[in-house]
XYZ file of N, CA, C and O in Angstrom:
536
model
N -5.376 72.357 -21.555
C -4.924 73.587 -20.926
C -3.727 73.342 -20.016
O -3.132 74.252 -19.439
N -3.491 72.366 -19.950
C -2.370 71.633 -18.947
C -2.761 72.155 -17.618
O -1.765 72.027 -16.905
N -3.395 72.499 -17.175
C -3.834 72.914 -15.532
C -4.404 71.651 -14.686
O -5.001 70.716 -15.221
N -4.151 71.743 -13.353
C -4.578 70.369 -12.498
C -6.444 70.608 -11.904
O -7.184 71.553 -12.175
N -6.725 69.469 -11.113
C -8.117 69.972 -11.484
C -8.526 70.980 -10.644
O -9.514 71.601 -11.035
N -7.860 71.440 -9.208
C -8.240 71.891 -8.477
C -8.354 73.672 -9.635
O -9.410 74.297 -9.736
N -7.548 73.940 -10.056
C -7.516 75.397 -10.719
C -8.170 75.103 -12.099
O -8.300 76.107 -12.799
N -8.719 73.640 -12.768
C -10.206 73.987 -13.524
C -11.294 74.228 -12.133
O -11.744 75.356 -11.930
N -11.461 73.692 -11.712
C -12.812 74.046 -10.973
C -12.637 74.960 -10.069
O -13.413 74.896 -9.115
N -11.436 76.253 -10.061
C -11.141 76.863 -9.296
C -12.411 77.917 -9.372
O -12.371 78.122 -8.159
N -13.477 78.732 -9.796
C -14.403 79.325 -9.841
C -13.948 80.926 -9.676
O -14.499 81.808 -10.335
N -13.227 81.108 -9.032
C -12.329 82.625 -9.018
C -11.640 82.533 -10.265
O -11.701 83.494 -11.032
N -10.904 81.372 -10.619
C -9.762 81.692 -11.580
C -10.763 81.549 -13.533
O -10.474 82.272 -14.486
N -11.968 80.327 -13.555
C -11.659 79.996 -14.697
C -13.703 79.818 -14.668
O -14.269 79.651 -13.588
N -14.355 79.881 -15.749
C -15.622 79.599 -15.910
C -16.097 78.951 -17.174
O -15.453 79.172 -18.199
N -17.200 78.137 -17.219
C -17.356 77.367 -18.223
C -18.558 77.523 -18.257
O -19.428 77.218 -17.442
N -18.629 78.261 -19.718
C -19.916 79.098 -19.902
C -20.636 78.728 -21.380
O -20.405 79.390 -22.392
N -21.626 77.462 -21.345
C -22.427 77.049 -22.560
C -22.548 78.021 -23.288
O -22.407 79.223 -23.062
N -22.900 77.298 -24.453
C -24.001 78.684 -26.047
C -25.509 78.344 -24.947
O -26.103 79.277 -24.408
N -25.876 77.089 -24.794
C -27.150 77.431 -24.194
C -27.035 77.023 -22.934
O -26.027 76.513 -22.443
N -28.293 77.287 -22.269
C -28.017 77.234 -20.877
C -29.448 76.066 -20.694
O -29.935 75.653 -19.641
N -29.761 75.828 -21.771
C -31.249 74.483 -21.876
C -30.422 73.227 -23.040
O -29.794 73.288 -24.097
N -30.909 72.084 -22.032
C -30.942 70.917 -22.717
C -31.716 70.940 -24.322
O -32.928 70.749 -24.431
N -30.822 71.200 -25.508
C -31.371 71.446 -26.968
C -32.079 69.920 -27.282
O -32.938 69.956 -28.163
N -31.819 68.579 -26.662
C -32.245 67.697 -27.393
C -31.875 66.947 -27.782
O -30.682 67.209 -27.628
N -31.921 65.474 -28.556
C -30.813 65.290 -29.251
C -31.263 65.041 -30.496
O -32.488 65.146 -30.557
N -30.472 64.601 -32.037
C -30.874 64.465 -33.024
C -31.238 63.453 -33.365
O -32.166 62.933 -32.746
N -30.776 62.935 -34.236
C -31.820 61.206 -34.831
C -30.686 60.693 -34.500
O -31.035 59.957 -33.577
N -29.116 60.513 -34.649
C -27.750 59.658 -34.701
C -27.653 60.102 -32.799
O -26.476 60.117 -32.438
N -28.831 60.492 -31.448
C -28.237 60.530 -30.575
C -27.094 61.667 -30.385
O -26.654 61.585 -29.239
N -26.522 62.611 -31.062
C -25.923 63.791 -30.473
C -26.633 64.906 -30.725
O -27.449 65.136 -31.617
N -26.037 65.906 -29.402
C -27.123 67.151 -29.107
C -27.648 68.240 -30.524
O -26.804 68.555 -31.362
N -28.436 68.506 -30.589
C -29.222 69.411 -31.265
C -28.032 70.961 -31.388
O -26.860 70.860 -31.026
N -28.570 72.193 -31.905
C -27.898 73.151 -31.549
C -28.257 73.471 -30.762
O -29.136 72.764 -30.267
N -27.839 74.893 -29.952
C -28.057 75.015 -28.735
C -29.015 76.047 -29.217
O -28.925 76.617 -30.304
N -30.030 76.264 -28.235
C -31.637 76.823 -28.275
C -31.221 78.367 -28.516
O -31.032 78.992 -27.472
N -31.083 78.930 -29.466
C -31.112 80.457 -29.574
C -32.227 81.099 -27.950
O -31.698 81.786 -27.077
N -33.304 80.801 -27.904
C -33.850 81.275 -26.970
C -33.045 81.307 -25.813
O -32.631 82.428 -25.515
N -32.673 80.252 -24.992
C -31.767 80.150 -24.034
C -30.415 80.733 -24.050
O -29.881 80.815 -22.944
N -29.614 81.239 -25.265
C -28.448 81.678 -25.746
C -29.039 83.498 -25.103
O -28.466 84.231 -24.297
N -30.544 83.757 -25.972
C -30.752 85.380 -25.621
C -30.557 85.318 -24.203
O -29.687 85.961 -23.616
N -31.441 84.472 -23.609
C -32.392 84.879 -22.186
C -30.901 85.133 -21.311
O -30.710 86.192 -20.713
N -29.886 84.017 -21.327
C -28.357 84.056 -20.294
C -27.322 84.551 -20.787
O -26.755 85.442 -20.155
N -26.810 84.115 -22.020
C -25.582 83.943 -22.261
C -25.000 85.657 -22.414
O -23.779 85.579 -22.545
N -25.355 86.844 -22.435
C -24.584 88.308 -22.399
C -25.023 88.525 -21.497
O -24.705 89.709 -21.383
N -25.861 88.170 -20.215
C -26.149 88.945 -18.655
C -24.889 87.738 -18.253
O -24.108 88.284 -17.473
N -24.589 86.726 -18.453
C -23.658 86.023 -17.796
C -21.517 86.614 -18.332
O -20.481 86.317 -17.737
N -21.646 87.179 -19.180
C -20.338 87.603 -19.661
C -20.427 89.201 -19.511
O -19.379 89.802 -19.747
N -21.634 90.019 -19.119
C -21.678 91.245 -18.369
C -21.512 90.977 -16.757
O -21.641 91.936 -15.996
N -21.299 90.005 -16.372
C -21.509 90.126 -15.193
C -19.300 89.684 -14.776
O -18.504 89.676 -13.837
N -19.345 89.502 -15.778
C -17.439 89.053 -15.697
C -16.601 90.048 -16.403
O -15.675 89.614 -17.088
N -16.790 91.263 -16.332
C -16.143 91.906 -16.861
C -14.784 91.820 -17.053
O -14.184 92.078 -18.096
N -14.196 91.350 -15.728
C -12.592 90.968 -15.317
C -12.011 90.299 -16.600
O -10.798 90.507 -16.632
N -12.530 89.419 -17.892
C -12.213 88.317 -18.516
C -11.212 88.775 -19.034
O -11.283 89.975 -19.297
N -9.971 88.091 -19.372
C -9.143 88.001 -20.164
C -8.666 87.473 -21.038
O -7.578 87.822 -21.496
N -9.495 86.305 -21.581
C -9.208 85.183 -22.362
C -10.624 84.510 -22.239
O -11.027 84.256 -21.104
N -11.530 84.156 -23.496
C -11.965 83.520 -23.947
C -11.877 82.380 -25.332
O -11.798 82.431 -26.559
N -11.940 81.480 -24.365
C -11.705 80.228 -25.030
C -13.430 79.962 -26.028
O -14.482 79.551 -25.537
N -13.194 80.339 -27.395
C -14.416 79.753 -28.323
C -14.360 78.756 -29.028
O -14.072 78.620 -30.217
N -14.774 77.739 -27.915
C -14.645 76.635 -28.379
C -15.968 75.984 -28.982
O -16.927 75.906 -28.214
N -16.129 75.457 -30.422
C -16.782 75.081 -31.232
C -17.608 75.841 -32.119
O -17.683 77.025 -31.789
N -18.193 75.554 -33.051
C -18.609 76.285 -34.345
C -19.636 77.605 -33.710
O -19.679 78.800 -34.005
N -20.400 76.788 -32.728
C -21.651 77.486 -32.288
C -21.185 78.821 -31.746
O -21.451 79.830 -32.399
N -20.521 78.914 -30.625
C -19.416 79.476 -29.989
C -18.954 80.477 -31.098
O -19.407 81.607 -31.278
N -17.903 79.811 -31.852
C -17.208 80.910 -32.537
C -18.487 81.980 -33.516
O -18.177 83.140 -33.786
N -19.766 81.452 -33.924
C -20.088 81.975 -34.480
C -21.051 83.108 -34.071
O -21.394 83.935 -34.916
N -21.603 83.189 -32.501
C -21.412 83.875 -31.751
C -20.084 85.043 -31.338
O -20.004 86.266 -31.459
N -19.435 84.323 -30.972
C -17.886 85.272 -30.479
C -17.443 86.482 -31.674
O -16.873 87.564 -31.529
N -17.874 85.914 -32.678
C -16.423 86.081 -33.325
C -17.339 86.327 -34.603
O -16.683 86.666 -35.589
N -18.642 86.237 -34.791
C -19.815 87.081 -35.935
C -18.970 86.494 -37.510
O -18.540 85.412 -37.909
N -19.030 87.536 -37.914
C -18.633 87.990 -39.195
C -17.241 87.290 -39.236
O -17.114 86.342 -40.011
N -16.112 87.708 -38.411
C -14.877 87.709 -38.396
C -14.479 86.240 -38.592
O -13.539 85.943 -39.329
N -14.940 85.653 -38.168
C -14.803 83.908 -38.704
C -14.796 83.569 -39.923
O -15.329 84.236 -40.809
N -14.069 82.276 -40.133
C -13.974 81.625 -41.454
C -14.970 81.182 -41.718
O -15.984 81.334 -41.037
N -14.871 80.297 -43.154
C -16.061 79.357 -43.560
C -16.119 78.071 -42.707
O -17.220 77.529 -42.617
N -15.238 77.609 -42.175
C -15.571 76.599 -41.941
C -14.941 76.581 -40.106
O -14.426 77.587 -39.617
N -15.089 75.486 -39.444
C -14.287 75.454 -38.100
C -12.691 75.631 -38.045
O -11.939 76.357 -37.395
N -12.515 74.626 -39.034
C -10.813 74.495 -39.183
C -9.979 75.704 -39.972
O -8.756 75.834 -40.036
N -10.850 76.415 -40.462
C -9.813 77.594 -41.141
C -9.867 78.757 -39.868
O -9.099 79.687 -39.621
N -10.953 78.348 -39.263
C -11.400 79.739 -38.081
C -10.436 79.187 -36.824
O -9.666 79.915 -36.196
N -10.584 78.110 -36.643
C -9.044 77.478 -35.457
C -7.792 77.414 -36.360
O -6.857 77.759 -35.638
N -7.374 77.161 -37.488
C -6.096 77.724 -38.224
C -6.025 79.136 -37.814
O -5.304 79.353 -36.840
N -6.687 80.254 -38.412
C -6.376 81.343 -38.144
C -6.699 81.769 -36.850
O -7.447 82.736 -36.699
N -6.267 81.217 -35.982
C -6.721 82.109 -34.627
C -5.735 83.232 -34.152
O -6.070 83.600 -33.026
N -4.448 84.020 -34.699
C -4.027 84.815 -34.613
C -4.815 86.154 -34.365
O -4.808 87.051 -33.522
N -5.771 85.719 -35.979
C -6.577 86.440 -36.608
C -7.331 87.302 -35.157
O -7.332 88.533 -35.180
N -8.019 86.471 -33.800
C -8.557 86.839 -33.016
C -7.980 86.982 -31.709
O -8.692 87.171 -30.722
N -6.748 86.902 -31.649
C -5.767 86.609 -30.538
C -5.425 87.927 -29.930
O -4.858 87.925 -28.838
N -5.809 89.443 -30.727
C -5.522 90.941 -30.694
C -6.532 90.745 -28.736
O -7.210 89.863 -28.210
N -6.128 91.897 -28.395
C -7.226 91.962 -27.369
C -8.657 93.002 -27.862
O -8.584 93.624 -28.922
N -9.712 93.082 -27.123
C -10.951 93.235 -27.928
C -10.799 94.962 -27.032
O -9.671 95.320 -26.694
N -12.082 95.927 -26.723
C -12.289 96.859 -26.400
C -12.327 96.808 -25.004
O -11.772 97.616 -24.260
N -12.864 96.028 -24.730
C -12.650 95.183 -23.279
C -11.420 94.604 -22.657
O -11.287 94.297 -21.472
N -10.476 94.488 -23.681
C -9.285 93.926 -22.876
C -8.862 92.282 -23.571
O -7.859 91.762 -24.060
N -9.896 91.987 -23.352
C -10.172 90.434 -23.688
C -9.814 89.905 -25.442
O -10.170 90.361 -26.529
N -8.905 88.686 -25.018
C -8.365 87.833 -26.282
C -9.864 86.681 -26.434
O -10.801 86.418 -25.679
N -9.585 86.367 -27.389
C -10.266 85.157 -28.270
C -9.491 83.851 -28.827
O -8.807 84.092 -29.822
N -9.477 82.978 -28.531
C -8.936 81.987 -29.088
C -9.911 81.008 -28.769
O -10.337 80.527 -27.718
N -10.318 80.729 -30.891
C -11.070 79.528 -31.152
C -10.305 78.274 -31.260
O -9.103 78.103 -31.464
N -11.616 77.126 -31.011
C -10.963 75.911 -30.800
C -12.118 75.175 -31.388
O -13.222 75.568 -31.766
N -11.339 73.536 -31.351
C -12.391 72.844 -31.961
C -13.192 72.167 -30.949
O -12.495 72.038 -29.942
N -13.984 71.836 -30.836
C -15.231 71.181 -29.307
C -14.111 69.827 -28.976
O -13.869 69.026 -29.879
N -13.530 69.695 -27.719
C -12.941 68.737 -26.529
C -13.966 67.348 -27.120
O -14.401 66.830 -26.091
N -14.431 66.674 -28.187
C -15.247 65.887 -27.772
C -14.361 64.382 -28.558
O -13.517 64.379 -29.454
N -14.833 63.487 -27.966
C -13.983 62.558 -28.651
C -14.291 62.200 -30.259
O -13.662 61.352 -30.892
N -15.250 62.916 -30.727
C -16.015 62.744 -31.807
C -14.977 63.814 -32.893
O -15.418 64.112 -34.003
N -13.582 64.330 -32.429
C -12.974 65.139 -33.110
C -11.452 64.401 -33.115
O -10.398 64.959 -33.420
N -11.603 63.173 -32.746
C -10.178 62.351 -32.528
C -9.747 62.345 -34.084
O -8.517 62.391 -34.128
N -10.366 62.301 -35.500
C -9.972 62.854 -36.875
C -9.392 63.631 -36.883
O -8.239 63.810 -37.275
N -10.587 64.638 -36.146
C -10.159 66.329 -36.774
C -8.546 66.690 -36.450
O -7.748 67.248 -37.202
N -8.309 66.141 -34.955
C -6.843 66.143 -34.600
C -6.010 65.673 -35.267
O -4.966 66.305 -35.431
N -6.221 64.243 -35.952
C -4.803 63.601 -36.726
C -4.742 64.332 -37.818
O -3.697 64.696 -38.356
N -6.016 64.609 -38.240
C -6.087 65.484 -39.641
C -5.287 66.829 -39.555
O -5.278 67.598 -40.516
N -4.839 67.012 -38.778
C -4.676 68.607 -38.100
C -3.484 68.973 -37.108
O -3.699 69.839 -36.260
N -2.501 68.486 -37.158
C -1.484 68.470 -36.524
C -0.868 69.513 -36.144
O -0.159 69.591 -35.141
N -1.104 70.379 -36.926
C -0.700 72.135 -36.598
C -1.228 72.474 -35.375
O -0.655 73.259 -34.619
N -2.664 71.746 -35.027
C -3.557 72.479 -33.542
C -2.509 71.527 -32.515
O -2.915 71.527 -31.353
N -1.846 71.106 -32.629
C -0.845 70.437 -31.126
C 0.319 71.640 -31.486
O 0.515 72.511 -30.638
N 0.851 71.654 -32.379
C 2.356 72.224 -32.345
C 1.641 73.368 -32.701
O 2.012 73.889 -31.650
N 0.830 74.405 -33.308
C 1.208 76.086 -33.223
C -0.288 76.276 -31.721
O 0.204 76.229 -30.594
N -1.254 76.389 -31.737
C -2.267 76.815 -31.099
C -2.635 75.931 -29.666
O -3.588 76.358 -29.015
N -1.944 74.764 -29.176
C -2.172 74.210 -27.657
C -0.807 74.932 -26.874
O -0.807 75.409 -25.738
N 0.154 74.875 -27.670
C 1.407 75.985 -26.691
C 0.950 77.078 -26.399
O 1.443 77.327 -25.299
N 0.129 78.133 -26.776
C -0.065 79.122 -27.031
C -1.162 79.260 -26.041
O -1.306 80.303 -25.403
N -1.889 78.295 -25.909
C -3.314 78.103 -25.123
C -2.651 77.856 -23.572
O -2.903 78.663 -22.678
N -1.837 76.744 -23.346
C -1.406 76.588 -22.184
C -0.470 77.386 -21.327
O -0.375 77.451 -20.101
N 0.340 78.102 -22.494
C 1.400 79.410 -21.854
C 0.062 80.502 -21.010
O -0.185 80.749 -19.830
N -0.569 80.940 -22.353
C -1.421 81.691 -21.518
C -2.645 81.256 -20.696
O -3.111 82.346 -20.363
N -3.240 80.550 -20.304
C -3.712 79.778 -19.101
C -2.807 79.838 -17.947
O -3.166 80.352 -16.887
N -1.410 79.224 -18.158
C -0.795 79.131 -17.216
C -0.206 80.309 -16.843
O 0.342 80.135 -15.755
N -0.038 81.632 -17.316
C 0.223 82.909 -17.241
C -1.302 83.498 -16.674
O -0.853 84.319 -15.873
N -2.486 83.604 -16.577
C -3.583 84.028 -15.882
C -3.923 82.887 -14.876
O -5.099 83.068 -14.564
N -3.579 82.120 -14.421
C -3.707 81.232 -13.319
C -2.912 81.513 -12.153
O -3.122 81.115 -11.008
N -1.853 82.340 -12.626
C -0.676 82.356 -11.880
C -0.725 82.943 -11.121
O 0.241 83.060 -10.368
């Protein structure tokens, strides 16, 4: 997002809001489970009713987008972060969408594989970050 840390953890400006809000587990290879549908009902729309202000949501990873973004998503992660134009309109609320692929180092492939997500969709991410921070 190119921002310094004080304005990530700024709490007025920016929020970081799980699919679940419970530890899912982990699998047999040691990484997390999906995230607990139960815990997704019980928080996750009293916590994005309660922010009406939003202007930008960042849907980042499969779980995420497939939540956010229902139907309207691709088949796969990478055609749904290719097309993120597709969700970039603002919603009824005001609010943009831009999917992404999960920050994890376990996607250091997906990046070389994918060179378009540095040059068309991180400019685009950091202009506007740095345009609602401002």
């Amino acid at each position: 997002m190119a921002i310094d840390r004080s304005a990530f953890y700024d709490e007025r400006r920016l929020a970081i809001v799980p699919m679940g809000f419970c530890f899912p587990g982990l699998d047999a290879k040691g990484g997390d489970l999906p995230p607990r549908t139960e815990c997704r009902d019980t928080w996750h729309d009293q916590v994005f009713a309660a922010m009406p202000q939003l202007e930008l949501i960042l849907v980042i990873g499969q779980y995420a987008q497939a939540y956010h973004l229902g139907k309207a998503r691709k088949k796969s992660l990478t055609e749904t972060v290719k097309n993120w134009e597709t969700y970039w309109h603002s919603d009824e609320t005001g609010c943009r969408y831009l999917p992404l692929p999960h920050p994890s180092w376990r996607n250091t492939g997906w990046l070389k594989k994918n060179p378009w997500f540095a040059e068309d969709v991180l400019p685009v991410l950091r202009s506007e970050v740095a345009r609602l921070i401002s």
